[in-house]
Amino acid sequence: MSSNYLICTGCQKEYPLDRIFPRCDNCFEPLEVRFVSTKKFITDKALFSRNILEHYAHFYPFSEIEQKLSLKEGFTPLIKADKLSQLLEIDNIYLKNETVNPTWSFKDRGTYVGVQHALSLGCDTIGTLSSGNMAVSVAAYGARAGLKTIILVSADIPSEKIGPILIYHPILIKVSGDYGQIYYDSLKIGRELGIYFLSSDVPFRVEGSKSIAFEICEQLDYKVPDYILIPTSSGGNGRGIIKGFLEFYEKGLITKLPQFICIQLAGCAPIYQAWINKEDSVSTIKNPVAIDNAIANPFPPSGKALLRLLRKFRGIVTTVSDEEALSGQLMLAREGIFAQPAASVSIAALQKLKAEGVINKESRCVAIITGAGIKYTGILEKHNFNVAASTLEELKDIIISKLAD
Ligand SMILES: [Zn+2]
């Protein structure tokens, strides 16, 4: 095998890079990319001048990239959240604001890198199985690349999430049945029909997520934070972020690793359940009840692989309730960021872990804000916002009384 290859995260079996099927033939665990660069440093120090595959070219196994594919994904802001620091009594909180990606979630990084791989293999059809964010992202990049795009969604997807997928003209199919089974069947059908299914644990999607870690290191001038808080559903993004820090560590660009905190919603927490029960496998959650299905995969395909990483690198897995996630959404809005509940669990977990004494006042924390609230406005009814009303005659008095509240 050459120095660039895919390796099974379970049994370490190696495969060539031009493989589409994302899992191991031997043990069926997800594969990941191994790429050995002879160069130590990133291509230049100027962020934003290039796209992620150009800027971090020495960490990706592409000999050439399709220039027209990029929608300027990644290079998202790292915002210091002083009001949250004051509120939660944690000195340094940073928000990695993934809501500003082209389709408003972190998924664009993995889609961009995955579609580059698909194009390099000459594929003309891509697809995904998604509850929302990934579907929008794959549909957008499929349109951009001029590829036929199959989007499978679960039958219970909220109706407001359908239109933002269809706007990009994919072939969209609502599939009823067990979500975990749909995932495996989609891989099988993809293999038979030659469709590159860019699902959550595809090696090159995970490669996209690792750029989140690279950027955080650069944005903090290589001073690694104590904690990285990662909303966790299928587990692919967490795998990518951890892989990114490991690659910078192995290259000597950083001198320590952060502690990785994965957060799930209590109503659908299969990785957390395996974590606290000290199990290696992840069991399917029957009848999950969670406020935002963007963080409610009942059978996370990368669950086992993520558990292995978290155990090896002193990770933490925790849960927050639906109510705490909604509270986190309101807290983030006070910093000017409108995140979806799935992304707001990072802030809810900061509050919880500080109260539990896991995170202390001096800790430096980076919360990954994975997706925008604009994706799921139906949920805002839960907040019971107050709206004042006025006639023109009363307006001045009402403003004065409201300002005094
Ligand atoms: Zn294997």
Short mmCIF file of C-alpha atoms and ligand atoms in Angstrom, two decimals:
data_model
loop_
_atom_site.label_atom_id
_atom_site.label_comp_id
_atom_site.label_asym_id
_atom_site.label_seq_id
_atom_site.Cartn_x
_atom_site.Cartn_y
_atom_site.Cartn_z
CA MET A 1 0.00 0.00 0.00
CA SER A 2 1.28 3.51 -0.80
CA SER A 3 1.69 6.21 1.83
CA ASN A 4 -1.78 7.56 1.00
CA TYR A 5 -4.62 5.19 1.74
CA LEU A 6 -7.84 4.51 3.65
CA ILE A 7 -7.65 2.57 6.90
CA CYS A 8 -10.39 0.90 8.93
CA THR A 9 -10.97 2.66 12.27
CA GLY A 10 -11.84 -0.75 13.72
CA CYS A 11 -9.49 -3.48 12.45
CA GLN A 12 -6.88 -1.28 10.69
CA LYS A 13 -7.34 -3.01 7.32
CA GLU A 14 -6.05 -0.78 4.53
CA TYR A 15 -7.80 0.19 1.29
CA PRO A 16 -6.89 2.33 -1.73
CA LEU A 17 -7.92 5.99 -1.69
CA ASP A 18 -10.10 5.63 -4.78
CA ARG A 19 -12.64 3.52 -2.93
CA ILE A 20 -16.19 4.88 -2.67
CA PHE A 21 -17.72 2.45 -0.19
CA PRO A 22 -17.05 4.11 3.20
CA ARG A 23 -16.94 1.08 5.50
CA CYS A 24 -14.66 -1.92 6.03
CA ASP A 25 -15.36 -5.18 4.16
CA ASN A 26 -13.90 -7.04 7.08
CA CYS A 27 -15.52 -5.56 10.23
CA PHE A 28 -17.84 -2.94 8.68
CA GLU A 29 -16.46 -0.07 10.78
CA PRO A 30 -15.95 3.32 9.05
CA LEU A 31 -12.73 3.99 7.14
CA GLU A 32 -10.60 7.10 7.43
CA VAL A 33 -7.95 8.77 5.30
CA ARG A 34 -4.24 8.33 6.02
CA PHE A 35 -2.16 10.81 4.12
CA VAL A 36 1.52 11.22 4.72
CA SER A 37 2.89 14.58 3.70
CA THR A 38 6.59 15.21 3.58
CA LYS A 39 6.00 18.86 4.43
CA LYS A 40 5.49 20.08 7.95
CA PHE A 41 3.61 23.34 7.65
CA ILE A 42 0.46 24.69 6.12
CA THR A 43 0.77 26.47 2.79
CA ASP A 44 0.71 30.03 4.11
CA LYS A 45 -0.35 31.87 7.21
CA ALA A 46 -2.95 34.12 5.60
CA LEU A 47 -6.42 32.82 6.41
CA PHE A 48 -9.27 33.58 4.01
CA SER A 49 -7.05 34.00 0.95
CA ARG A 50 -7.71 30.45 -0.26
CA ASN A 51 -10.26 27.71 0.25
CA ILE A 52 -9.66 25.01 2.87
CA LEU A 53 -8.20 22.46 0.44
CA GLU A 54 -5.68 25.02 -0.82
CA HIS A 55 -4.80 26.48 2.55
CA TYR A 56 -4.33 23.06 4.18
CA ALA A 57 -3.14 21.30 1.02
CA HIS A 58 -0.44 19.39 2.89
CA PHE A 59 -3.12 17.68 4.95
CA TYR A 60 -5.22 16.47 2.01
CA PRO A 61 -4.43 13.80 -0.59
CA PHE A 62 -5.59 15.68 -3.69
CA SER A 63 -3.14 16.21 -6.53
CA GLU A 64 -5.54 18.74 -8.03
CA ILE A 65 -8.87 20.22 -7.03
CA GLU A 66 -11.88 21.45 -9.00
CA GLN A 67 -11.59 25.21 -8.52
CA LYS A 68 -15.19 26.03 -9.40
CA LEU A 69 -16.74 23.80 -6.75
CA SER A 70 -15.98 25.92 -3.69
CA LEU A 71 -18.71 28.12 -2.22
CA LYS A 72 -16.15 29.54 0.23
CA GLU A 73 -16.99 27.05 2.95
CA GLY A 74 -15.00 27.07 6.17
CA PHE A 75 -12.78 29.82 7.58
CA THR A 76 -15.62 30.63 9.93
CA PRO A 77 -15.20 33.20 12.71
CA LEU A 78 -14.01 32.33 16.18
CA ILE A 79 -15.88 34.77 18.40
CA LYS A 80 -14.96 35.57 22.00
CA ALA A 81 -18.14 35.44 24.06
CA ASP A 82 -17.63 37.80 26.97
CA LYS A 83 -21.27 37.98 28.01
CA LEU A 84 -21.46 34.19 28.17
CA SER A 85 -18.20 34.17 30.12
CA GLN A 86 -19.73 36.50 32.67
CA LEU A 87 -23.00 34.58 32.81
CA LEU A 88 -21.41 31.14 33.12
CA GLU A 89 -18.41 32.30 35.19
CA ILE A 90 -15.88 30.82 32.78
CA ASP A 91 -13.10 33.23 31.87
CA ASN A 92 -12.58 32.37 28.22
CA ILE A 93 -15.38 31.12 25.98
CA TYR A 94 -14.97 31.14 22.21
CA LEU A 95 -17.69 30.31 19.69
CA LYS A 96 -16.67 28.64 16.43
CA ASN A 97 -19.52 29.99 14.36
CA GLU A 98 -20.28 27.37 11.72
CA THR A 99 -23.68 28.97 11.02
CA VAL A 100 -22.02 31.25 8.45
CA ASN A 101 -21.10 28.44 6.06
CA PRO A 102 -22.70 28.57 2.55
CA THR A 103 -25.68 26.44 3.61
CA TRP A 104 -25.52 27.55 7.24
CA SER A 105 -23.95 24.51 8.85
CA PHE A 106 -20.61 22.73 9.30
CA LYS A 107 -21.76 20.09 6.81
CA ASP A 108 -20.45 22.18 3.90
CA ARG A 109 -16.84 21.40 4.81
CA GLY A 110 -17.36 17.66 4.46
CA THR A 111 -19.59 18.00 1.43
CA TYR A 112 -17.00 20.15 -0.33
CA VAL A 113 -14.18 17.69 0.34
CA GLY A 114 -16.39 14.67 -0.39
CA VAL A 115 -17.60 16.05 -3.73
CA GLN A 116 -13.98 16.81 -4.65
CA HIS A 117 -13.27 13.12 -4.09
CA ALA A 118 -16.35 12.08 -6.08
CA LEU A 119 -15.27 14.32 -8.98
CA SER A 120 -11.72 12.99 -8.87
CA LEU A 121 -13.15 9.48 -9.31
CA GLY A 122 -15.34 10.55 -12.23
CA CYS A 123 -18.66 9.98 -10.43
CA ASP A 124 -21.71 11.58 -12.00
CA THR A 125 -24.21 10.89 -9.20
CA ILE A 126 -23.96 11.67 -5.49
CA GLY A 127 -26.44 11.20 -2.69
CA THR A 128 -27.00 11.36 1.02
CA LEU A 129 -29.34 10.32 3.79
CA SER A 130 -30.08 13.20 6.09
CA SER A 131 -32.49 14.80 8.50
CA GLY A 132 -31.88 18.28 7.14
CA ASN A 133 -28.51 20.03 7.27
CA MET A 134 -26.55 17.47 5.28
CA ALA A 135 -29.35 17.16 2.72
CA VAL A 136 -29.28 20.91 2.06
CA SER A 137 -25.50 20.90 1.84
CA VAL A 138 -25.24 17.94 -0.54
CA ALA A 139 -28.07 19.30 -2.70
CA ALA A 140 -26.31 22.67 -2.95
CA TYR A 141 -22.89 21.26 -3.85
CA GLY A 142 -24.45 18.71 -6.18
CA ALA A 143 -26.09 21.60 -8.03
CA ARG A 144 -22.86 23.57 -8.03
CA ALA A 145 -20.94 20.61 -9.46
CA GLY A 146 -23.64 19.73 -12.01
CA LEU A 147 -24.04 16.23 -10.58
CA LYS A 148 -27.21 14.19 -10.31
CA THR A 149 -28.08 14.26 -6.63
CA ILE A 150 -30.25 11.81 -4.68
CA ILE A 151 -31.45 13.01 -1.29
CA LEU A 152 -33.06 10.51 1.07
CA VAL A 153 -34.85 11.90 4.10
CA SER A 154 -36.75 10.17 6.85
CA ALA A 155 -40.52 10.31 6.48
CA ASP A 156 -40.99 12.34 9.67
CA ILE A 157 -38.79 15.26 8.59
CA PRO A 158 -40.46 18.59 9.58
CA SER A 159 -42.12 20.08 6.50
CA GLU A 160 -40.25 23.37 6.82
CA LYS A 161 -36.98 21.51 6.23
CA ILE A 162 -38.08 20.15 2.82
CA GLY A 163 -38.27 23.37 0.78
CA PRO A 164 -34.70 24.45 1.54
CA ILE A 165 -33.52 21.11 0.09
CA LEU A 166 -35.77 21.16 -2.98
CA ILE A 167 -34.67 24.65 -3.99
CA TYR A 168 -31.45 23.07 -5.32
CA HIS A 169 -33.39 20.62 -7.57
CA PRO A 170 -32.18 17.28 -6.23
CA ILE A 171 -34.13 14.03 -6.51
CA LEU A 172 -35.67 13.95 -3.04
CA ILE A 173 -37.21 10.77 -1.64
CA LYS A 174 -38.93 10.45 1.72
CA VAL A 175 -38.18 6.98 3.05
CA SER A 176 -40.19 5.39 5.82
CA GLY A 177 -38.63 2.77 8.05
CA ASP A 178 -35.84 2.43 10.58
CA TYR A 179 -33.29 5.24 10.06
CA GLY A 180 -30.32 3.02 10.82
CA GLN A 181 -31.52 0.45 8.29
CA ILE A 182 -32.10 3.14 5.65
CA TYR A 183 -28.48 4.18 6.17
CA TYR A 184 -27.13 0.69 5.51
CA ASP A 185 -29.49 0.10 2.60
CA SER A 186 -28.48 3.41 1.02
CA LEU A 187 -24.83 2.31 1.09
CA LYS A 188 -25.75 -1.01 -0.49
CA ILE A 189 -27.85 0.62 -3.22
CA GLY A 190 -25.10 3.18 -3.79
CA ARG A 191 -22.57 0.42 -4.29
CA GLU A 192 -24.82 -1.39 -6.75
CA LEU A 193 -25.79 1.69 -8.76
CA GLY A 194 -22.50 3.58 -8.61
CA ILE A 195 -23.85 6.44 -6.50
CA TYR A 196 -21.36 8.14 -4.19
CA PHE A 197 -23.38 8.43 -0.98
CA LEU A 198 -21.87 11.26 1.06
CA SER A 199 -23.23 10.15 4.38
CA SER A 200 -21.99 11.27 7.77
CA ASP A 201 -19.09 8.86 8.18
CA VAL A 202 -17.69 8.86 4.65
CA PRO A 203 -13.91 9.23 5.06
CA PHE A 204 -13.69 12.37 2.94
CA ARG A 205 -16.58 14.02 4.81
CA VAL A 206 -14.67 13.43 8.04
CA GLU A 207 -11.65 14.97 6.26
CA GLY A 208 -13.69 18.13 5.77
CA SER A 209 -14.53 18.36 9.46
CA LYS A 210 -10.89 18.27 10.47
CA SER A 211 -10.44 21.77 9.02
CA ILE A 212 -12.50 23.06 11.96
CA ALA A 213 -9.66 21.98 14.25
CA PHE A 214 -6.99 23.45 11.98
CA GLU A 215 -8.73 26.82 11.93
CA ILE A 216 -9.22 26.92 15.70
CA CYS A 217 -5.49 26.33 16.17
CA GLU A 218 -4.62 29.13 13.76
CA GLN A 219 -7.21 31.51 15.17
CA LEU A 220 -5.86 31.00 18.71
CA ASP A 221 -2.28 31.41 17.49
CA TYR A 222 -1.64 27.71 18.17
CA LYS A 223 -2.47 28.08 21.90
CA VAL A 224 -4.66 25.01 22.25
CA PRO A 225 -7.80 25.51 24.38
CA ASP A 226 -8.57 23.28 27.35
CA TYR A 227 -11.92 22.06 26.01
CA ILE A 228 -13.66 21.66 22.65
CA LEU A 229 -17.42 21.22 22.92
CA ILE A 230 -18.92 19.25 20.03
CA PRO A 231 -22.67 18.71 19.49
CA THR A 232 -22.79 15.04 18.54
CA SER A 233 -25.33 13.13 16.48
CA SER A 234 -23.88 10.58 14.04
CA GLY A 235 -20.33 11.16 15.34
CA GLY A 236 -18.58 12.02 12.06
CA ASN A 237 -17.93 15.66 12.90
CA GLY A 238 -16.42 14.73 16.26
CA ARG A 239 -14.14 12.21 14.56
CA GLY A 240 -13.01 14.86 12.10
CA ILE A 241 -12.32 17.52 14.72
CA ILE A 242 -10.29 15.11 16.86
CA LYS A 243 -8.40 13.92 13.75
CA GLY A 244 -7.55 17.52 12.88
CA PHE A 245 -6.02 18.25 16.28
CA LEU A 246 -4.11 14.95 16.14
CA GLU A 247 -2.65 15.78 12.72
CA PHE A 248 -1.45 19.23 13.87
CA TYR A 249 -0.04 17.61 17.03
CA GLU A 250 1.81 14.96 15.03
CA LYS A 251 3.29 17.68 12.82
CA GLY A 252 4.48 19.62 15.87
CA LEU A 253 2.25 22.60 15.10
CA ILE A 254 0.65 22.30 18.55
CA THR A 255 2.18 20.90 21.73
CA LYS A 256 -0.89 19.46 23.44
CA LEU A 257 -4.39 18.24 22.67
CA PRO A 258 -7.59 19.76 24.08
CA GLN A 259 -10.10 17.67 25.97
CA PHE A 260 -12.96 16.76 23.68
CA ILE A 261 -16.50 17.01 25.04
CA CYS A 262 -19.27 15.41 23.00
CA ILE A 263 -22.80 16.46 23.79
CA GLN A 264 -26.04 14.68 22.93
CA LEU A 265 -29.67 15.43 23.67
CA ALA A 266 -30.92 13.32 26.57
CA GLY A 267 -33.89 12.06 24.54
CA CYS A 268 -31.62 10.50 21.92
CA ALA A 269 -28.18 9.79 23.37
CA PRO A 270 -26.88 6.45 22.05
CA ILE A 271 -23.19 7.42 22.29
CA TYR A 272 -23.67 8.71 25.83
CA GLN A 273 -25.45 5.51 26.83
CA ALA A 274 -22.58 3.39 25.52
CA TRP A 275 -20.11 5.72 27.24
CA ILE A 276 -21.62 5.50 30.72
CA ASN A 277 -22.25 1.76 30.38
CA LYS A 278 -18.62 1.28 29.29
CA GLU A 279 -19.74 -0.51 26.14
CA ASP A 280 -17.78 -0.59 22.89
CA SER A 281 -20.87 -0.82 20.71
CA VAL A 282 -23.68 1.67 20.34
CA SER A 283 -27.23 0.41 20.62
CA THR A 284 -30.10 1.93 18.67
CA ILE A 285 -32.36 4.25 20.64
CA LYS A 286 -35.94 3.11 20.21
CA ASN A 287 -38.52 5.89 19.91
CA PRO A 288 -36.19 8.87 20.40
CA VAL A 289 -37.80 12.07 21.64
CA ALA A 290 -35.63 15.08 20.92
CA ILE A 291 -36.35 18.68 20.09
CA ASP A 292 -34.12 18.90 17.00
CA ASN A 293 -33.49 15.90 14.76
CA ALA A 294 -30.24 17.48 13.56
CA ILE A 295 -28.77 16.02 16.75
CA ALA A 296 -30.92 12.95 17.16
CA ASN A 297 -29.50 10.11 15.11
CA PRO A 298 -30.78 7.03 16.98
CA PHE A 299 -28.06 4.83 15.47
CA PRO A 300 -24.89 6.87 14.88
CA PRO A 301 -22.76 5.18 12.18
CA SER A 302 -19.56 6.63 13.62
CA GLY A 303 -20.52 5.85 17.22
CA LYS A 304 -18.01 3.07 17.83
CA ALA A 305 -15.18 4.89 16.08
CA LEU A 306 -15.85 8.05 18.10
CA LEU A 307 -16.01 6.12 21.38
CA ARG A 308 -12.59 4.63 20.65
CA LEU A 309 -11.13 8.11 20.14
CA LEU A 310 -12.79 9.59 23.21
CA ARG A 311 -11.51 6.76 25.41
CA LYS A 312 -8.00 7.07 24.01
CA PHE A 313 -7.78 10.86 24.39
CA ARG A 314 -9.53 11.55 27.75
CA GLY A 315 -12.80 12.61 26.19
CA ILE A 316 -16.02 13.47 27.97
CA VAL A 317 -19.55 12.61 26.86
CA THR A 318 -22.54 14.33 28.38
CA THR A 319 -26.19 15.10 27.68
CA VAL A 320 -28.46 18.08 28.05
CA SER A 321 -32.24 18.23 28.05
CA ASP A 322 -34.42 19.79 25.35
CA GLU A 323 -35.14 22.66 27.73
CA GLU A 324 -31.44 23.23 28.36
CA ALA A 325 -30.80 23.27 24.61
CA LEU A 326 -33.50 25.92 24.16
CA SER A 327 -31.97 27.90 27.00
CA GLY A 328 -28.61 27.63 25.23
CA GLN A 329 -30.24 28.99 22.08
CA LEU A 330 -31.38 32.09 23.99
CA MET A 331 -27.94 32.53 25.56
CA LEU A 332 -26.24 32.39 22.16
CA ALA A 333 -28.68 34.96 20.80
CA ARG A 334 -27.44 37.35 23.49
CA GLU A 335 -24.06 37.14 21.79
CA GLY A 336 -25.68 37.90 18.43
CA ILE A 337 -25.69 34.34 17.11
CA PHE A 338 -28.88 32.58 16.05
CA ALA A 339 -28.13 28.88 16.31
CA GLN A 340 -30.43 25.91 15.99
CA PRO A 341 -31.12 23.93 19.20
CA ALA A 342 -28.83 21.14 17.95
CA ALA A 343 -25.95 23.63 17.96
CA SER A 344 -26.93 25.29 21.23
CA VAL A 345 -26.28 22.16 23.26
CA SER A 346 -22.63 23.29 23.42
CA ILE A 347 -23.59 26.25 25.59
CA ALA A 348 -26.02 24.22 27.69
CA ALA A 349 -23.21 21.73 28.32
CA LEU A 350 -20.80 24.49 29.34
CA GLN A 351 -23.28 25.57 31.98
CA LYS A 352 -23.87 22.01 33.17
CA LEU A 353 -20.21 20.99 33.31
CA LYS A 354 -19.26 24.20 35.12
CA ALA A 355 -21.95 23.47 37.74
CA GLU A 356 -20.62 19.91 38.06
CA GLY A 357 -17.08 21.17 38.60
CA VAL A 358 -15.71 19.52 35.45
CA ILE A 359 -14.95 22.87 33.81
CA ASN A 360 -13.52 25.54 36.08
CA LYS A 361 -13.44 29.32 35.98
CA GLU A 362 -10.00 29.54 34.38
CA SER A 363 -10.79 27.06 31.58
CA ARG A 364 -10.40 28.10 27.94
CA CYS A 365 -13.32 26.62 26.03
CA VAL A 366 -14.30 26.54 22.37
CA ALA A 367 -17.92 25.68 21.63
CA ILE A 368 -18.68 24.48 18.10
CA ILE A 369 -21.87 26.20 16.94
CA THR A 370 -22.75 23.69 14.26
CA GLY A 371 -25.81 25.11 12.47
CA ALA A 372 -28.03 28.17 12.11
CA GLY A 373 -31.37 28.74 13.80
CA ILE A 374 -32.85 30.00 10.56
CA LYS A 375 -32.92 26.35 9.44
CA TYR A 376 -35.61 25.49 11.94
CA THR A 377 -37.80 28.45 12.81
CA GLY A 378 -40.79 26.30 13.79
CA ILE A 379 -39.07 25.53 17.06
CA LEU A 380 -39.13 29.20 18.08
CA GLU A 381 -42.75 28.83 19.22
CA LYS A 382 -41.34 27.03 22.25
CA HIS A 383 -39.87 30.28 23.54
CA ASN A 384 -43.14 32.17 24.10
CA PHE A 385 -41.65 35.50 23.09
CA ASN A 386 -43.49 38.64 24.17
CA VAL A 387 -44.47 41.21 21.58
CA ALA A 388 -45.80 44.61 22.60
CA ALA A 389 -48.52 46.33 20.60
CA SER A 390 -49.36 49.98 20.39
CA THR A 391 -51.48 52.57 18.68
CA LEU A 392 -49.67 55.62 17.35
CA GLU A 393 -51.08 57.72 20.19
CA GLU A 394 -49.74 55.38 22.87
CA LEU A 395 -46.41 54.68 21.19
CA LYS A 396 -44.17 57.07 23.14
CA ASP A 397 -45.59 55.98 26.50
CA ILE A 398 -45.26 52.31 25.64
CA ILE A 399 -41.64 52.76 24.56
CA ILE A 400 -40.92 54.57 27.85
CA SER A 401 -42.62 51.84 29.89
CA LYS A 402 -40.79 49.08 27.99
CA LEU A 403 -37.42 50.76 28.46
CA ALA A 404 -38.16 50.90 32.19
CA ASP A 405 -38.88 47.15 32.39
ZN ZN B 1 -12.23 -3.24 9.64
#
